[in-house]
Coordinates of C-alpha atoms in Angstrom, one line a residue:
Chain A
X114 CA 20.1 -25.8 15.6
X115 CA 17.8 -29.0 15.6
X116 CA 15.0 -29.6 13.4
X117 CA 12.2 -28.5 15.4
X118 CA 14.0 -25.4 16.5
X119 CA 14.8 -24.5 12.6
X120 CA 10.8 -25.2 11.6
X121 CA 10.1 -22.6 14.7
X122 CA 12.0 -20.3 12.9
X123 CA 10.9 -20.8 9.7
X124 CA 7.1 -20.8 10.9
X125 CA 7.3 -17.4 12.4
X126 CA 9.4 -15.8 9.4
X127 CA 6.5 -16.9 7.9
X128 CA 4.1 -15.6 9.9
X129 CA 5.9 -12.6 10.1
X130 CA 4.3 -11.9 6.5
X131 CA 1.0 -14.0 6.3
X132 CA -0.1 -13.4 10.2
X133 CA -3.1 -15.9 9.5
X134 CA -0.7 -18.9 8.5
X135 CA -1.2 -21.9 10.9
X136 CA 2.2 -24.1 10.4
X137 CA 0.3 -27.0 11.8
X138 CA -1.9 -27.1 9.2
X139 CA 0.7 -26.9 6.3
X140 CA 1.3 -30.2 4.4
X141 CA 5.2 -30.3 4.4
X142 CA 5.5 -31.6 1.3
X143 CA 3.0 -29.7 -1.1
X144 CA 4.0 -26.6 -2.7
X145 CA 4.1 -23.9 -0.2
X146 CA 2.5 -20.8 -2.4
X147 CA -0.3 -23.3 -3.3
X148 CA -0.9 -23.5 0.7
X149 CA -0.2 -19.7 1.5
X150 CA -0.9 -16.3 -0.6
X151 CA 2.3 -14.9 -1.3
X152 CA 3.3 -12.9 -4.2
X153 CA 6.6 -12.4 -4.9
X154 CA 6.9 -9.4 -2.6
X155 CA 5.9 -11.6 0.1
X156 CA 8.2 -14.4 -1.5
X157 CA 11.0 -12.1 -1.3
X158 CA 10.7 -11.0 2.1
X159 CA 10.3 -14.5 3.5
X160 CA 13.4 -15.3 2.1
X161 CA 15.3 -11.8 3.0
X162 CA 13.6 -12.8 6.6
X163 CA 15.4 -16.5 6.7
X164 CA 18.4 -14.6 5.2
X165 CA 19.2 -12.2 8.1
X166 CA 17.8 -14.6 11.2
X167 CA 19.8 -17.7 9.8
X168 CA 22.5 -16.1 8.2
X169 CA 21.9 -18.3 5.0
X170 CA 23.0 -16.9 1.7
X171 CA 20.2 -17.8 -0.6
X172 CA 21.1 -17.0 -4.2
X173 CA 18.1 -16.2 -6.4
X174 CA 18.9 -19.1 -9.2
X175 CA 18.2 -21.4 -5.5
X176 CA 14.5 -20.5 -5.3
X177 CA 13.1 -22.5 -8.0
X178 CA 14.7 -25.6 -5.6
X179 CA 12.8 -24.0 -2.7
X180 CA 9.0 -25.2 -3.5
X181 CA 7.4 -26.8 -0.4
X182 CA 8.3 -26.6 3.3
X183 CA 9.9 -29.7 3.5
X184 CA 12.4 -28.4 0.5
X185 CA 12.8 -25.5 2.6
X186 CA 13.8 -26.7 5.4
X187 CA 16.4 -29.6 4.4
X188 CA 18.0 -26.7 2.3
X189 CA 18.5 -24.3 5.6
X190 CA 20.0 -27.2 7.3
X191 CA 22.6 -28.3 5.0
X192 CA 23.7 -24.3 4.5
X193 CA 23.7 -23.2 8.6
X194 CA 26.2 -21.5 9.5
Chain B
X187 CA -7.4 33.0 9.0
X188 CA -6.6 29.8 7.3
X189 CA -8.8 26.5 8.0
X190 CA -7.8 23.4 7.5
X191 CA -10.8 20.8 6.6
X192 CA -10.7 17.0 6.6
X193 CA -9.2 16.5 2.6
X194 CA -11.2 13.3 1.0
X195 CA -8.3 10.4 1.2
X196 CA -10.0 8.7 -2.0
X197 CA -13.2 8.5 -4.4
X198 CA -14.4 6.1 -1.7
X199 CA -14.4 8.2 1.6
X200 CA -16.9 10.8 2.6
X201 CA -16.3 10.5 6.4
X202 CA -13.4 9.6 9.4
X203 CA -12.5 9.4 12.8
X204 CA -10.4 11.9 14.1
X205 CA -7.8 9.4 16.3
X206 CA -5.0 12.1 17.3
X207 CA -3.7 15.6 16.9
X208 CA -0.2 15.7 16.2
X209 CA -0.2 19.2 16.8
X210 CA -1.4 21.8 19.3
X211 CA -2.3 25.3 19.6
X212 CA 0.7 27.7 18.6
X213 CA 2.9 25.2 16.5
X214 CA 4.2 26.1 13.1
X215 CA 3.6 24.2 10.9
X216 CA 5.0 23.4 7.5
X217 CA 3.5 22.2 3.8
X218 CA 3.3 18.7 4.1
X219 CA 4.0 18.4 7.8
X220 CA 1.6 15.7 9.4
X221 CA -0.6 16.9 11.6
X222 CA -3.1 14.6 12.3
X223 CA -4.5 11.2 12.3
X224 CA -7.5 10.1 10.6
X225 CA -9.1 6.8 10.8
X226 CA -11.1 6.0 7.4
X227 CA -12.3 2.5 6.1
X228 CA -9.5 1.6 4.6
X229 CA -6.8 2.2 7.3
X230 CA -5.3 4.6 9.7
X231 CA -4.1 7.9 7.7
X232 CA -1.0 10.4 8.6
X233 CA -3.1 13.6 7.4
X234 CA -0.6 16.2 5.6
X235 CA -1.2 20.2 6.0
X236 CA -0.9 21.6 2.8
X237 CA -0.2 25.1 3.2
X238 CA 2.1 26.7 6.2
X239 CA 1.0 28.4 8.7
X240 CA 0.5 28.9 12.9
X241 CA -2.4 26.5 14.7
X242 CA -4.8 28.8 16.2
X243 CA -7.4 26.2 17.1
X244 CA -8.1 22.4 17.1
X245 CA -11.8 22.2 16.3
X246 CA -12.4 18.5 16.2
X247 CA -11.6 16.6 19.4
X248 CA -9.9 13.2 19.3
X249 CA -12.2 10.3 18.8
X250 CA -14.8 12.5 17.1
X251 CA -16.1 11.5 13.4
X252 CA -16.5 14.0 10.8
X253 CA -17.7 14.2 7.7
X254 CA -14.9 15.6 4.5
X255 CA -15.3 19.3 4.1
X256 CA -15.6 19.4 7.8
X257 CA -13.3 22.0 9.7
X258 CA -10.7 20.2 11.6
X259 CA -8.5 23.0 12.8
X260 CA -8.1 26.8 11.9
X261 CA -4.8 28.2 11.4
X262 CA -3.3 32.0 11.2
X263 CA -1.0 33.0 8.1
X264 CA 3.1 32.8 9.2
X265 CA 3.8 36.2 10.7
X266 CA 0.0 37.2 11.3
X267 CA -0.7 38.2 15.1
X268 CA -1.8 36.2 17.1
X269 CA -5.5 37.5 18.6
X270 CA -5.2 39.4 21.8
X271 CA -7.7 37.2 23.8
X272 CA -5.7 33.1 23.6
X273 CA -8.1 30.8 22.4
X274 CA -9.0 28.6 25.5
X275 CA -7.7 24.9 25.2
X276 CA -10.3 23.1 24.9
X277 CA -9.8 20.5 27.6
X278 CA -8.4 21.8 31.0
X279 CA -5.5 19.4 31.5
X280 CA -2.9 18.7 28.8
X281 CA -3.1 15.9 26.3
X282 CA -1.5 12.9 27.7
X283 CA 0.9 12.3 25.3
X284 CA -0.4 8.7 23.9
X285 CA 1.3 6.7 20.4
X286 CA -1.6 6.8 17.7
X287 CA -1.8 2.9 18.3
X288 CA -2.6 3.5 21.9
X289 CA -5.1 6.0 21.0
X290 CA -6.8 4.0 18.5
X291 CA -6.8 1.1 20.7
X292 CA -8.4 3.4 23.4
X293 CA -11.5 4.2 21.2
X294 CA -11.9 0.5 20.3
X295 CA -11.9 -0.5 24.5
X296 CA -14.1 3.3 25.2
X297 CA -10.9 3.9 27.7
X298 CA -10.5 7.5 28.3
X299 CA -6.9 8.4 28.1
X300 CA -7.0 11.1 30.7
X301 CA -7.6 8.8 33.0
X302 CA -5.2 6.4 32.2
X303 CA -1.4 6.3 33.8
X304 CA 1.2 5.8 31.1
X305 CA 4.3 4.1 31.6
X306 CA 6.0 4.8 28.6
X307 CA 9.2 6.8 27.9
X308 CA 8.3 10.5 29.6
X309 CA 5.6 9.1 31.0
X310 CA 3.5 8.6 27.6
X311 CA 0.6 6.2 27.7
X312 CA 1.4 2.8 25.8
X313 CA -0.8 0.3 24.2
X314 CA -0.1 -2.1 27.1
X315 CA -1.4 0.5 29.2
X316 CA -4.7 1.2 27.3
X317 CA -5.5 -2.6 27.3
X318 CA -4.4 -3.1 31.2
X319 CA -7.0 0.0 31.9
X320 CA -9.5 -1.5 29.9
X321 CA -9.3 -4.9 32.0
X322 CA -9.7 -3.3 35.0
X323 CA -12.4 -1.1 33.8
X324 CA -14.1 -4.8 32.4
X325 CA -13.3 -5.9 36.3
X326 CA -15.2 -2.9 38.2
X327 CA -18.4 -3.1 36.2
X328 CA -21.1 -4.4 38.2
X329 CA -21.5 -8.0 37.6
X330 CA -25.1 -8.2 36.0
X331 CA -24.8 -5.6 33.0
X332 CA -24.2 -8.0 29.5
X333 CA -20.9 -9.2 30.1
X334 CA -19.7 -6.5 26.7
X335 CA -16.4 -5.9 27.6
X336 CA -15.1 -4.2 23.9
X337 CA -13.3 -7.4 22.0
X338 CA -11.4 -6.6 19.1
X339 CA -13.0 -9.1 16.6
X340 CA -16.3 -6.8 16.0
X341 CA -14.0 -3.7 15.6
X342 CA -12.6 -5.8 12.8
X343 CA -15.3 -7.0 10.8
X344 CA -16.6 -3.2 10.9
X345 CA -13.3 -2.4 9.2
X346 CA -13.7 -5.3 6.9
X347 CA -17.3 -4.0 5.9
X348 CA -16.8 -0.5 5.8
X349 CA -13.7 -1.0 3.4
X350 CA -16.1 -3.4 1.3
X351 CA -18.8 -0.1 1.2
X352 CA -16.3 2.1 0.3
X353 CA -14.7 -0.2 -2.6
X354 CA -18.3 -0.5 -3.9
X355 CA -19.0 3.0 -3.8
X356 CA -16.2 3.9 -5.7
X357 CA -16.4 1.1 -8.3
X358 CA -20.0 2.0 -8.9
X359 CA -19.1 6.0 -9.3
X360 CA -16.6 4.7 -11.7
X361 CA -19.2 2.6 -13.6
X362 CA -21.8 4.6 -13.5
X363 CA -19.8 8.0 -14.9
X364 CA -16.4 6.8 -16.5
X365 CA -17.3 5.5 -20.6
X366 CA -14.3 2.6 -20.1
X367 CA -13.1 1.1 -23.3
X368 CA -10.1 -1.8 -23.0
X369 CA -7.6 -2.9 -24.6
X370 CA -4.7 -5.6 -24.5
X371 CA -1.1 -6.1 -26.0
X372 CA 1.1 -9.8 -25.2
X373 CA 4.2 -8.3 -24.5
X374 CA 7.6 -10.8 -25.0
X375 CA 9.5 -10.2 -21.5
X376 CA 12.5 -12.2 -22.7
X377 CA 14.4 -9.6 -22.5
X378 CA 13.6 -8.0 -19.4
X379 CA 13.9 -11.3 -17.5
X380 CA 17.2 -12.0 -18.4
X381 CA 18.4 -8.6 -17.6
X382 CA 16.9 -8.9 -14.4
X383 CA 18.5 -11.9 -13.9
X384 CA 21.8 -10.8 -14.2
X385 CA 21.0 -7.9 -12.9
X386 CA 20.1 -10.0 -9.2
X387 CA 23.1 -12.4 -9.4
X388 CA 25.5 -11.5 -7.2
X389 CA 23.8 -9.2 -5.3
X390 CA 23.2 -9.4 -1.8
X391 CA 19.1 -10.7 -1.3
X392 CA 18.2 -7.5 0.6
X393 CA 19.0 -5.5 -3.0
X394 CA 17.3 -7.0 -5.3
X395 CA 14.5 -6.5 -7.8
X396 CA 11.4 -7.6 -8.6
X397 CA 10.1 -7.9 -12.2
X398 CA 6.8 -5.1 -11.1
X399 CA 9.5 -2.7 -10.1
X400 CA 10.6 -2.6 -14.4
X401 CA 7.0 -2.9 -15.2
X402 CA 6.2 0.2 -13.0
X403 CA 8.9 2.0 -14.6
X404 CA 8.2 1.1 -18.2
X405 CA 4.9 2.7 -17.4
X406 CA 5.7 5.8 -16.2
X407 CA 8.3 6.2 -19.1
X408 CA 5.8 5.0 -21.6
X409 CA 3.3 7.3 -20.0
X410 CA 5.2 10.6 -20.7
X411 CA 4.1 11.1 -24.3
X412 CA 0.9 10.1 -23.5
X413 CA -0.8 12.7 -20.7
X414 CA -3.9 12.1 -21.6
X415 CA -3.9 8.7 -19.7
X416 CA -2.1 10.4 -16.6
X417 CA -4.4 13.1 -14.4
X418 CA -7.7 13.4 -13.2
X419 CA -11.0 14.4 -14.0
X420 CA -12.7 16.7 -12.3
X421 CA -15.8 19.0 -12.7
X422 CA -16.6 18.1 -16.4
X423 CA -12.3 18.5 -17.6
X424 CA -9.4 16.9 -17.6
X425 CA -6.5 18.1 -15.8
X426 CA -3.1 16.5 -16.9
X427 CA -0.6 15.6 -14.0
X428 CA 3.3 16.8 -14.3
X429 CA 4.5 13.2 -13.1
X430 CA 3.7 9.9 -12.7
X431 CA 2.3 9.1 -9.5
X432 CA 1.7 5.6 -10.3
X433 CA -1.3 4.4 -7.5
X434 CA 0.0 0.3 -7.1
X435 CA -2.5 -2.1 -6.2
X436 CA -1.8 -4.3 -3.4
X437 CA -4.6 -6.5 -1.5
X438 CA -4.6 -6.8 2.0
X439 CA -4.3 -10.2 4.0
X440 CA -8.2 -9.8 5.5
X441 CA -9.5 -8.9 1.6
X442 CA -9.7 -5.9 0.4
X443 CA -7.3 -3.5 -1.4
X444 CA -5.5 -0.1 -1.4
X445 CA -3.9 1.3 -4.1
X446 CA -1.4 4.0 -2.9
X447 CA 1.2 6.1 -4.9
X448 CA 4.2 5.5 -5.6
X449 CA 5.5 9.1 -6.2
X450 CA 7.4 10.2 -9.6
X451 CA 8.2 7.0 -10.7
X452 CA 9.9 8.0 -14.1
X453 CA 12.4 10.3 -12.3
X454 CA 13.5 7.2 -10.4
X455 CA 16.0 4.3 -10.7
X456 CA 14.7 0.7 -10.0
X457 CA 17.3 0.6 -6.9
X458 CA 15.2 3.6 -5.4
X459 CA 12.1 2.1 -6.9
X460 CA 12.7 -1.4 -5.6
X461 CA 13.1 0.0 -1.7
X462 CA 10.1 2.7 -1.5
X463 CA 7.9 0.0 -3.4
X464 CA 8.9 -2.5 -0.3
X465 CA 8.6 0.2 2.1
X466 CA 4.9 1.2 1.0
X467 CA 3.6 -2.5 0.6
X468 CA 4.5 -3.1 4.1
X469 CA 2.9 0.6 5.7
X470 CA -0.3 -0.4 3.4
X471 CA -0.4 -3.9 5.0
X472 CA 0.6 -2.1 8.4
X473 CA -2.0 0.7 7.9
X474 CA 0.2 3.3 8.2
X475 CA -0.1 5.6 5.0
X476 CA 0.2 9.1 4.7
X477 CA -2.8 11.0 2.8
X478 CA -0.8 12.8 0.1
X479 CA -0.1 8.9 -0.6
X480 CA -3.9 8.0 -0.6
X481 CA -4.5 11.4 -3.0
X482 CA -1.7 11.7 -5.6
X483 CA -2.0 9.0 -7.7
X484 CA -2.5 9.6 -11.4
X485 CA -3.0 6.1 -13.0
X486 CA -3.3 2.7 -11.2
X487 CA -1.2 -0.2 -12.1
X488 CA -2.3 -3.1 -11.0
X489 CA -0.4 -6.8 -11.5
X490 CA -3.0 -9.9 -10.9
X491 CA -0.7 -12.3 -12.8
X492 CA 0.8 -13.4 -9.2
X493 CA -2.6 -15.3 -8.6
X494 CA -2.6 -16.4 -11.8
X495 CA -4.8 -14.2 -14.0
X496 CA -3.9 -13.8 -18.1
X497 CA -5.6 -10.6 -18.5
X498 CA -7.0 -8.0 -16.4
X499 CA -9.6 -6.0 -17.3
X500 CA -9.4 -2.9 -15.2
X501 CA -12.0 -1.0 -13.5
X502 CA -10.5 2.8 -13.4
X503 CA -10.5 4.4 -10.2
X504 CA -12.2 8.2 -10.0
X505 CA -10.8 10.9 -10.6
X506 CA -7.8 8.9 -12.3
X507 CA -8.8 8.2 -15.9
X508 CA -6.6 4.9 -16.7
X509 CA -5.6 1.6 -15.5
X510 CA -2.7 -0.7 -16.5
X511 CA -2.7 -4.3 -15.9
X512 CA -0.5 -6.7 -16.2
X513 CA -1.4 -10.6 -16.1
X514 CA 0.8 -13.9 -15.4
X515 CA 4.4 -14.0 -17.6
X516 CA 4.5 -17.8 -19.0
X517 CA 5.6 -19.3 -21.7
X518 CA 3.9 -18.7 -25.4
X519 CA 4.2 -19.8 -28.6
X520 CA 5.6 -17.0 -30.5
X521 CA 5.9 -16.5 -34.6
X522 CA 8.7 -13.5 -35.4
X523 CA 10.1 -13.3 -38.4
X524 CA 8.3 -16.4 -39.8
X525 CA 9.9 -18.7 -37.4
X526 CA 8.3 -20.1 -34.0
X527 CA 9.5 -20.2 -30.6
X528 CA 8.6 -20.5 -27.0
X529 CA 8.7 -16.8 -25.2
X530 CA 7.9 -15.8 -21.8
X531 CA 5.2 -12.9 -22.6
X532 CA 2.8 -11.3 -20.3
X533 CA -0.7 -9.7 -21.6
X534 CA -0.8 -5.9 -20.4
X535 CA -4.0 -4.2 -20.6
X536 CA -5.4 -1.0 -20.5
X537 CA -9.0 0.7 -19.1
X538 CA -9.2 4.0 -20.4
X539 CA -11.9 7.2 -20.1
X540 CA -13.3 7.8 -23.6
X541 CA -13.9 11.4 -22.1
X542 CA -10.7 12.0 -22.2
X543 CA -8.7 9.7 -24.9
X544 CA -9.4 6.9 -27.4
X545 CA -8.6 3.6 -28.4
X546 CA -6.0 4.6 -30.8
X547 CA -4.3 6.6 -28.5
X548 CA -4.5 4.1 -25.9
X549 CA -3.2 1.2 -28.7
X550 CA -0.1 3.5 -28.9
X551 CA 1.0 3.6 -25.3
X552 CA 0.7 -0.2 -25.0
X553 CA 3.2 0.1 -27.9
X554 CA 5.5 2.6 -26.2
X555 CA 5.1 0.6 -22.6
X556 CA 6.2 -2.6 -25.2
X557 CA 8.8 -0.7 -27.0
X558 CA 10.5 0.3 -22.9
X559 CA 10.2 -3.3 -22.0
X560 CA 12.3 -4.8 -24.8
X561 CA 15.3 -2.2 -23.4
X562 CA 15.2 -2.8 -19.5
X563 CA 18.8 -1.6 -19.4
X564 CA 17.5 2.1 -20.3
X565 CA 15.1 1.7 -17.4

């Protein structure tokens, strides 16, 4: 999977959960909750979400690591499957 | 002969839409069977019969608004007879058999179902189908008329204003007639974070907790020696609930909120907890509750420390006579035992109904909700 094809993903798992989310207008590299309303709930299911379409084991110590998109996305790619 | 009347789903509703009938002249039905579907501000509702019996007639067409009180249906007792002369249907044709989104999308376009092909499993009309009618429709009006062809965006902001009414109708009732009096407790959550900590490690993501799964359960625990913050009030007394239906707050994307139960809570472990709390945040958000949900709660909890709050102070919802909030958990300097530290804490308040407790009552159950939080492995 190449980068644009993982920040597809990523974009519509989040949409999934905050329909009124534009990814074009997320800044990458500021905090993501700061950007979009999620509580944890919605936090939760994001992840659970990235979990089961990407098959990446996300262990909850890991989502203090997992602040903006950009963080997001570099740790996806290195755990692909 | 038994009628059944459109129940109020909430302090805030005194009308609905009828959208569908999910049962039809000479069906059995059962306590707590759904039976139809009601459309309020807030969302659309699964309406539960609550007694048994054998539907006789469907008074209310779909798409029709009635006020609550209003007779929907009338019903015959299990093993009555039936009346010699049948009731005649009151359309002449069958219902087409249409999904509840189909049908509410087909009062939103004015498309008449009956006229309407469906090409659905068994022939039942789908949403696709509503909206594909509704173009056409939109193609064979004649060409001068105000091009109004029914676009979902005002549909929306009716919904939008009509939940805003009903929220403001309710919070007025409740500051108008409820005497409120508030209090707060920090409570150290040291404990209960690192429990749930190693409670989540090493399980897989899809089973694990969220710290307002313990909180909801501290709560109803805490709340069981203290009944007088768990019930309603209604006609001029309090009536004490048997369990803790706790009503949890949780906003909607396009504003607004619903606060539907989450039923016996204290009976339940966080596991079951953990999936029905997931399971009714995303009906709520979906608008898919059922009304014993929208009726049943006896206290609402509500947790605004996500967005950052310290301390909430609670407006109670009528008839419920309490509120429980919990702000953000941080970090606090903490004295214990003459010595300071740095604690996560959160501050929990309470709103309560002088008519039916007071302050030092209410100063003892934020004790007891404390003393349950410092022993999450009990919970």
């Amino acid at each position: 999977m190449n980068e644009r094809a993982l920040r597809t993903e990523v974009l519509a798992t989040l949409n999934d959960i905050a329909p009124e989310v534009d990814g074009d207008e997320l800044i990458d590299d500021q905090p993501l909750r700061n950007q979009v309303d999620l509580d944890s709930m919605d936090w939760l299911n994001f992840l659970i979400g990235l979990h089961r379409k990407l098959g990446v084991e996300i262990p909850e110590s890991d989502y203090a690591q997992l602040t903006t998109l950009a963080r997001v996305l570099e740790y996806l790619k290195a755990r692909l499957p | 002969m038994l009628e059944f009347k459109l129940p109020s789903l909430g302090a805030d509703m005194d009308e609905g839409t009828l959208l569908d009938w999910k049962v039809k002249p000479g069906d059995t039905v059962g306590k707590g069977q759904i039976v139809a579907i009601v459309d309020t501000s807030k969302a659309a509702v699964d309406v539960e019969i609550w007694f048994d019996g054998v539907v006789e007639e469907l008074k209310v067409p779909p798409g029709e608004r009635i006020p609550v009180g209003a007779v929907l249906a009338t019903l015959r007792e299990l093993g009555a007879e039936s009346p010699p002369p049948p009731v005649p249907p009151r359309t002449s044709a069958l219902p087409p058999r249409i999904s509840p989104a189909a049908r509410k999308r087909a009062l939103e376009l004015e498309v008449d179902p009956l006229g309407v092909t469906g090409t659905g499993p068994g022939g039942a009309i789908t949403l696709a189908d509503i909206e594909q009618a509704a173009v056409q429709a939109a193609a064979q009006m004649p060409p001068p008329s105000p091009p109004a062809v029914h676009a979902p965006a005002p549909v929306k902001t009716d919904r939008q204003a009509e939940m805003r009414k009903a929220i403001a109708a309710a919070m007025s009732l409740s500051k108008r007639e409820i005497p409120h009096y508030y209090l707060a407790e920090t409570i150290p959550m040291a404990r209960a974070q690192a429990w749930l900590t190693a409670a989540n490690t090493g399980r897989p993501i899809t089973e694990r907790l969220l710290m307002a799964v313990l909180q909801l359960k501290a709560v109803a625990m805490a709340l069981r020696q203290y009944p007088e913050l768990n019930g309603h009030y209604r006609d001029g007394s309090f009536q004490p609930a048997p369990a803790a239906h706790l009503g949890v707050a949780i906003s909607l994307r396009q504003g607004g909120l619903v606060a539907p139960a989450l039923h016996d809570v204290g009976d339940k472990t966080l596991e079951t907890l953990m999936g029905e709390l997931t399971d009714l945040v995303k009906r709520t958000r979906a608008g898919s509750l059922k009304s014993s949900e929208l009726t049943d709660a006896t206290i609402t909890v509500t947790n605004l420390g996500e967005q950052g709050v310290e301390v909430v102070h609670g407006v109670i919802y009528p008839p419920q006579v309490a509120l429980v909030g919990f702000g953000r958990i941080s970090e606090r300097a903490w004295v214990e035992n003459g010595a300071l530290s740095l604690i996560p804490a959160v501050i929990v308040s309470l709103a309560a109904d002088h008519r039916v407790s007071d302050g030092h009552r209410g100063a003892l159950f934020l004790t007891e909700l404390r003393r349950w939080l410092q022993q999450p492995e009990n919970l």
